PDB file of C-alpha atoms in Angstrom:
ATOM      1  CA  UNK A   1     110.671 122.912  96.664  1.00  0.00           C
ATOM      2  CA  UNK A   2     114.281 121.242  96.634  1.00  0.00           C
ATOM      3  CA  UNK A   3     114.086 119.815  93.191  1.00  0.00           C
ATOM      4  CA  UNK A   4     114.581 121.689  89.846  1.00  0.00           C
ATOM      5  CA  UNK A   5     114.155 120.671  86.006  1.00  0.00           C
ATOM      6  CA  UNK A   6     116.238 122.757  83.899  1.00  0.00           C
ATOM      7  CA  UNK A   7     116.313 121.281  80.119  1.00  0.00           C
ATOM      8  CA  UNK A   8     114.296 122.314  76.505  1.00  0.00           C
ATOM      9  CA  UNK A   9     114.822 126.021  78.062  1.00  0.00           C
ATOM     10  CA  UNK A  10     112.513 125.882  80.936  1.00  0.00           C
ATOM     11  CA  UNK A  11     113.424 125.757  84.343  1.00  0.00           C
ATOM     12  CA  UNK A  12     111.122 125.393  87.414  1.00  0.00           C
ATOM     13  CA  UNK A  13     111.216 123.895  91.159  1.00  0.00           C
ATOM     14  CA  UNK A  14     109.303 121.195  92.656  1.00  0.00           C
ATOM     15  CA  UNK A  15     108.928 119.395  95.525  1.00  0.00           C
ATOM     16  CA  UNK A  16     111.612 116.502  95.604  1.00  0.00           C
ATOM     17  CA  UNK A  17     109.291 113.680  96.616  1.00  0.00           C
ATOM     18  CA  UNK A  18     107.406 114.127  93.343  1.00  0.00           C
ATOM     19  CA  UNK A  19     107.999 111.964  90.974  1.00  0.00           C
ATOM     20  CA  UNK A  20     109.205 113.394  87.028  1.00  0.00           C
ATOM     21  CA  UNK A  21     108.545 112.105  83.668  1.00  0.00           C
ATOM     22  CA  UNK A  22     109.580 113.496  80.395  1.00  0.00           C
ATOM     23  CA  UNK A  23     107.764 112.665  77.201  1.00  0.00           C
ATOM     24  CA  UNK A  24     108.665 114.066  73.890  1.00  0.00           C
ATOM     25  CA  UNK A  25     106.640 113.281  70.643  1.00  0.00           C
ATOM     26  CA  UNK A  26     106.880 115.118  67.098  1.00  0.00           C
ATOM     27  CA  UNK A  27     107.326 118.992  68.039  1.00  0.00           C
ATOM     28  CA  UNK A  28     106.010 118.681  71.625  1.00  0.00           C
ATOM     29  CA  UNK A  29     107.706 117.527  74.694  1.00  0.00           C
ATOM     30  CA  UNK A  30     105.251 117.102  78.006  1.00  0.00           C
ATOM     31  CA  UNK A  31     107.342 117.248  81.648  1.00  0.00           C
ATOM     32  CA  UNK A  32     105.333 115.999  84.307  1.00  0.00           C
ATOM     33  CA  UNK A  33     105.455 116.013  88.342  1.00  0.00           C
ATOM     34  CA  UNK A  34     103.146 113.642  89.755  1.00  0.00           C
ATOM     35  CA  UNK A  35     102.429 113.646  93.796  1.00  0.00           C
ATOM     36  CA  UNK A  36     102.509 110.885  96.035  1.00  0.00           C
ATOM     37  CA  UNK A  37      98.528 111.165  96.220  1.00  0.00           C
ATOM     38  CA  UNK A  38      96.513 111.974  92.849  1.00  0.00           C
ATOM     39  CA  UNK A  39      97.285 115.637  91.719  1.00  0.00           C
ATOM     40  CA  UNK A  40     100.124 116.511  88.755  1.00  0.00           C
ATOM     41  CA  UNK A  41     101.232 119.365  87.247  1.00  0.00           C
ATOM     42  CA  UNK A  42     102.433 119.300  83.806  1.00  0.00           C
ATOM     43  CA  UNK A  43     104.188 121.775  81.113  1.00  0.00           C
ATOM     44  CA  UNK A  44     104.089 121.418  77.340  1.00  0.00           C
ATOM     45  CA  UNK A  45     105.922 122.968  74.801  1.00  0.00           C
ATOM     46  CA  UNK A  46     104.546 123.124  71.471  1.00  0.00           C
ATOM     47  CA  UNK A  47     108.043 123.879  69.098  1.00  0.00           C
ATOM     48  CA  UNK A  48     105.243 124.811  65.970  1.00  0.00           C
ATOM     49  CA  UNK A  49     103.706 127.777  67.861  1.00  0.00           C
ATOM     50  CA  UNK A  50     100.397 127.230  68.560  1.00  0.00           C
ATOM     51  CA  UNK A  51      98.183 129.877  68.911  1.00  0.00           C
ATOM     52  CA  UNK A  52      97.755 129.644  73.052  1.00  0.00           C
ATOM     53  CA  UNK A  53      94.143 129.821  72.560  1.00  0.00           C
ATOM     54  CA  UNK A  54      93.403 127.056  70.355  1.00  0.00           C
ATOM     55  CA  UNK A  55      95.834 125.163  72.876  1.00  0.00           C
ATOM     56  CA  UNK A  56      93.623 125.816  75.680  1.00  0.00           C
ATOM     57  CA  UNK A  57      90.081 125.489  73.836  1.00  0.00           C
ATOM     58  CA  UNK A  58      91.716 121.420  72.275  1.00  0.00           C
ATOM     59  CA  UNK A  59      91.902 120.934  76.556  1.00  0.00           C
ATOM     60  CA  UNK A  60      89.069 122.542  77.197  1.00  0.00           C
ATOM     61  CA  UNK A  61      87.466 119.996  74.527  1.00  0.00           C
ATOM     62  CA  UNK A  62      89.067 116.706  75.373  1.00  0.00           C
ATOM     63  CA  UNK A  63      87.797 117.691  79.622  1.00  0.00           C
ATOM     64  CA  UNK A  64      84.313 118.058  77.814  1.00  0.00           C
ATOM     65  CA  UNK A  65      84.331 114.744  75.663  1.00  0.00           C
ATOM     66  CA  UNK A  66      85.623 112.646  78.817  1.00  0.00           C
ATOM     67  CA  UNK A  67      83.421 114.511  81.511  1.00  0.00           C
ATOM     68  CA  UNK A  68      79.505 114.894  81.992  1.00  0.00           C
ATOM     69  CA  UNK A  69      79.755 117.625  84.611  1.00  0.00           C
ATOM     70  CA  UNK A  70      82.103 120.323  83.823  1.00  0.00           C
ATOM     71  CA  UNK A  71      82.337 123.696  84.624  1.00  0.00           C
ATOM     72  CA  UNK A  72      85.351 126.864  83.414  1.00  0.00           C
ATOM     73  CA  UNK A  73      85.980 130.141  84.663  1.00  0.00           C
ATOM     74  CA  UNK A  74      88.238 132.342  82.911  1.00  0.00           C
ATOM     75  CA  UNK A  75      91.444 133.364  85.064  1.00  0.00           C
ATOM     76  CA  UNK A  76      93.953 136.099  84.509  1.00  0.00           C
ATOM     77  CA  UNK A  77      96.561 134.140  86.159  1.00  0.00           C
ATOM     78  CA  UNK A  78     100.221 135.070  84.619  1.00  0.00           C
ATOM     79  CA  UNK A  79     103.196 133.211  84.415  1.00  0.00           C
ATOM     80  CA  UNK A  80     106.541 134.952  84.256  1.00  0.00           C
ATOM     81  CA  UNK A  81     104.812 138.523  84.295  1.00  0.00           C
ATOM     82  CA  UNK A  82     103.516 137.090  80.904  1.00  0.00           C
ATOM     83  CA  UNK A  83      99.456 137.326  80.210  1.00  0.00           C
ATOM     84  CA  UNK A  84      98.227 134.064  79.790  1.00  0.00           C
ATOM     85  CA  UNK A  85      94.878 132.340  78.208  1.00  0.00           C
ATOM     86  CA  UNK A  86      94.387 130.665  81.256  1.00  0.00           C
ATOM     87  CA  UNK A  87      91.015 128.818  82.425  1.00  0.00           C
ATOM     88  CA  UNK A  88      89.842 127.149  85.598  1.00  0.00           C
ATOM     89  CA  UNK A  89      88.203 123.838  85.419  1.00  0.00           C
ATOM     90  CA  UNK A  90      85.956 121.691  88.032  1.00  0.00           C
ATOM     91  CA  UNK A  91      84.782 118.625  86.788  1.00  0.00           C
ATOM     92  CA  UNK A  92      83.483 115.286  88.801  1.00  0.00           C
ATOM     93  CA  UNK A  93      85.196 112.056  88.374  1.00  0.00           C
ATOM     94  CA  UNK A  94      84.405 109.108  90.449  1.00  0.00           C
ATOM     95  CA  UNK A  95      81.682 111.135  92.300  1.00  0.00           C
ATOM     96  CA  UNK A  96      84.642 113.490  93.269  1.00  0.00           C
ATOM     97  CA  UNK A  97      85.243 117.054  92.816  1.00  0.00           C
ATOM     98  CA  UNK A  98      88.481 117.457  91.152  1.00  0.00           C
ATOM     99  CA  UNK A  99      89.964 120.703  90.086  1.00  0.00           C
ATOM    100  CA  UNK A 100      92.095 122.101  87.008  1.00  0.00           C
ATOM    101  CA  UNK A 101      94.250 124.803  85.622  1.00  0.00           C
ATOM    102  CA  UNK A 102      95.162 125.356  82.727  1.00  0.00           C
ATOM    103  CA  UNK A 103      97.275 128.135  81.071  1.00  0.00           C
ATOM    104  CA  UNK A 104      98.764 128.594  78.053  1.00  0.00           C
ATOM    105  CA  UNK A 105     101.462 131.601  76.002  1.00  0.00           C
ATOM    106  CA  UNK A 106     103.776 131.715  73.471  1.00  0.00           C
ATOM    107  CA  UNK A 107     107.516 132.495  73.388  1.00  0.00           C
ATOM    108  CA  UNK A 108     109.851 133.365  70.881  1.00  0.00           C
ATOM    109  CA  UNK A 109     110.875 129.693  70.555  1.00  0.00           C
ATOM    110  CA  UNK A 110     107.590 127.674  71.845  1.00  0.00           C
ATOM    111  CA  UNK A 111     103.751 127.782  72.939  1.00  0.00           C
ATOM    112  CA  UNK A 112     103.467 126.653  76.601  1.00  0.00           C
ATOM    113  CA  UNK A 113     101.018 124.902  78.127  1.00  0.00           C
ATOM    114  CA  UNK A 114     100.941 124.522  81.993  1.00  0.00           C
ATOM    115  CA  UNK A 115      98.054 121.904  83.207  1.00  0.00           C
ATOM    116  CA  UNK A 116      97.703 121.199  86.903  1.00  0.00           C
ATOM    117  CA  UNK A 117      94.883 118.846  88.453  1.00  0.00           C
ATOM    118  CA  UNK A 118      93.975 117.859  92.047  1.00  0.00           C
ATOM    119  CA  UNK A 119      91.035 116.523  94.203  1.00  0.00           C
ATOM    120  CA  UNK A 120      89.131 118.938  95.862  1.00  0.00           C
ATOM    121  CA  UNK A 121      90.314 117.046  99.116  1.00  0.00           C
ATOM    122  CA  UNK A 122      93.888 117.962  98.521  1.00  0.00           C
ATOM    123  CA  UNK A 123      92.984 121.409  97.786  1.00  0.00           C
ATOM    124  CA  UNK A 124      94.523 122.915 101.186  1.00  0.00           C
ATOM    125  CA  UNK A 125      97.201 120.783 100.938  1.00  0.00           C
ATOM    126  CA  UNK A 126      98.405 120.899  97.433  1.00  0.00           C
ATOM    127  CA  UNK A 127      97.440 123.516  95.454  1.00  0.00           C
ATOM    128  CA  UNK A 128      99.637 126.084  96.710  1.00  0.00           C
ATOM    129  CA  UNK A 129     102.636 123.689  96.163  1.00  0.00           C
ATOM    130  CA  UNK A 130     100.714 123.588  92.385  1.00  0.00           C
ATOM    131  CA  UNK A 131     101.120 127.627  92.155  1.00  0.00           C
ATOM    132  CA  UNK A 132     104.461 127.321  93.539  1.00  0.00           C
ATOM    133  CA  UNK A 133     105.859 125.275  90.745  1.00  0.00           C
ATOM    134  CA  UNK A 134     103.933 127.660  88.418  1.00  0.00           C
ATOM    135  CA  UNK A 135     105.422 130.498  90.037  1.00  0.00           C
ATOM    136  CA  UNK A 136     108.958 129.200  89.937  1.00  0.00           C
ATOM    137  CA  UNK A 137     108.539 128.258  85.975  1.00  0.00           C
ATOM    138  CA  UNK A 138     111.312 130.032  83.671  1.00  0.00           C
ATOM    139  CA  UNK A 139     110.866 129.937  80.341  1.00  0.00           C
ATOM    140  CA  UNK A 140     114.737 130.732  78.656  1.00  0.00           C
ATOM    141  CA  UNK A 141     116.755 130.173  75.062  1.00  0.00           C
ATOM    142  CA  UNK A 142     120.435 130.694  74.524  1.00  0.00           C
ATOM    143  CA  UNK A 143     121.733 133.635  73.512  1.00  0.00           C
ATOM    144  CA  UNK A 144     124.067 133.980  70.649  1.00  0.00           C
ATOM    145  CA  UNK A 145     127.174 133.670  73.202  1.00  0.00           C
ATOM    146  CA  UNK A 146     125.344 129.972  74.732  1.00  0.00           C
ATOM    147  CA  UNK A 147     124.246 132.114  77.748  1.00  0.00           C
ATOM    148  CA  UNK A 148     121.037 132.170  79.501  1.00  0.00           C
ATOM    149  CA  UNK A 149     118.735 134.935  78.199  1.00  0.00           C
ATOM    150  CA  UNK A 150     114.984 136.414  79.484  1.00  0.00           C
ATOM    151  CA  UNK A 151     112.834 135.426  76.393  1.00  0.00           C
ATOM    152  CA  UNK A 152     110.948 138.313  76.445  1.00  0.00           C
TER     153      UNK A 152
END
């Protein structure tokens, strides 16, 4: 991980080869890293607050409307000590196994969404560089002074 994003108070590390792309629309901006192969992992912030639930059932319904075969598992994964609504996904595309994760919680200032998605042939590979940029993610608003602050 020799690459960070720090901007719309969220910071988080990832691999330098991978490419970023920012995307901000209405009260949402999407950051994406993309891999060399197929897999991404990508945050949303939601500035209107969405209730992290409905976030993750409105991905859980647009896997179901594109896929046939589908499958979630609930997960208790956490991101920055936080609790999360957080699912696990498998789903075939192209005859392939491909895998998901999504997780979703709400700050002071935004709801975030982290979505991840690989093959299940780069599973070995690339999903613990996946939970590694999850890991590193820092979620942070200014304090009255312009310092960084734990948004707790």
């Amino acid at each position: 991980m020799d690459a960070t994003y720090q901007s719309h108070g969220v910071r988080f590390r990832y691999p330098g080869e991978w490419e970023l792309a920012e995307h901000q629309e209405d009260d949402q901006v999407s950051i994406t890293v993309s891999s060399p192969a197929t897999a991404f992992w990508m945050l949303s912030l939601f500035a209107s607050r969405p209730e992290p639930a409905d976030v993750v059932q409105t991905v859980l319904a647009a896997f179901r409307e594109e896929y046939e075969e589908i499958d979630d598992y609930r997960s208790a994964a956490r991101i920055e000590k936080r609790p999360t609504v957080a699912r696990d996904i498998d789903f075939v595309c192209l005859d392939r196994l491909n895998i998901a994760g999504v997780r979703a919680f709400r700050t002071r200032t935004f709801t975030a969404l982290v979505l991840y998605q690989l093959t299940e042939v780069e599973r070995d590979e690339i999903e613990p560089i996946l939970e590694q940029i999850t890991r590193s993610l820092s979620c942070r608003i200014a304090s009255p002074k312009d310092e960084p602050a734990n948004d707790e």
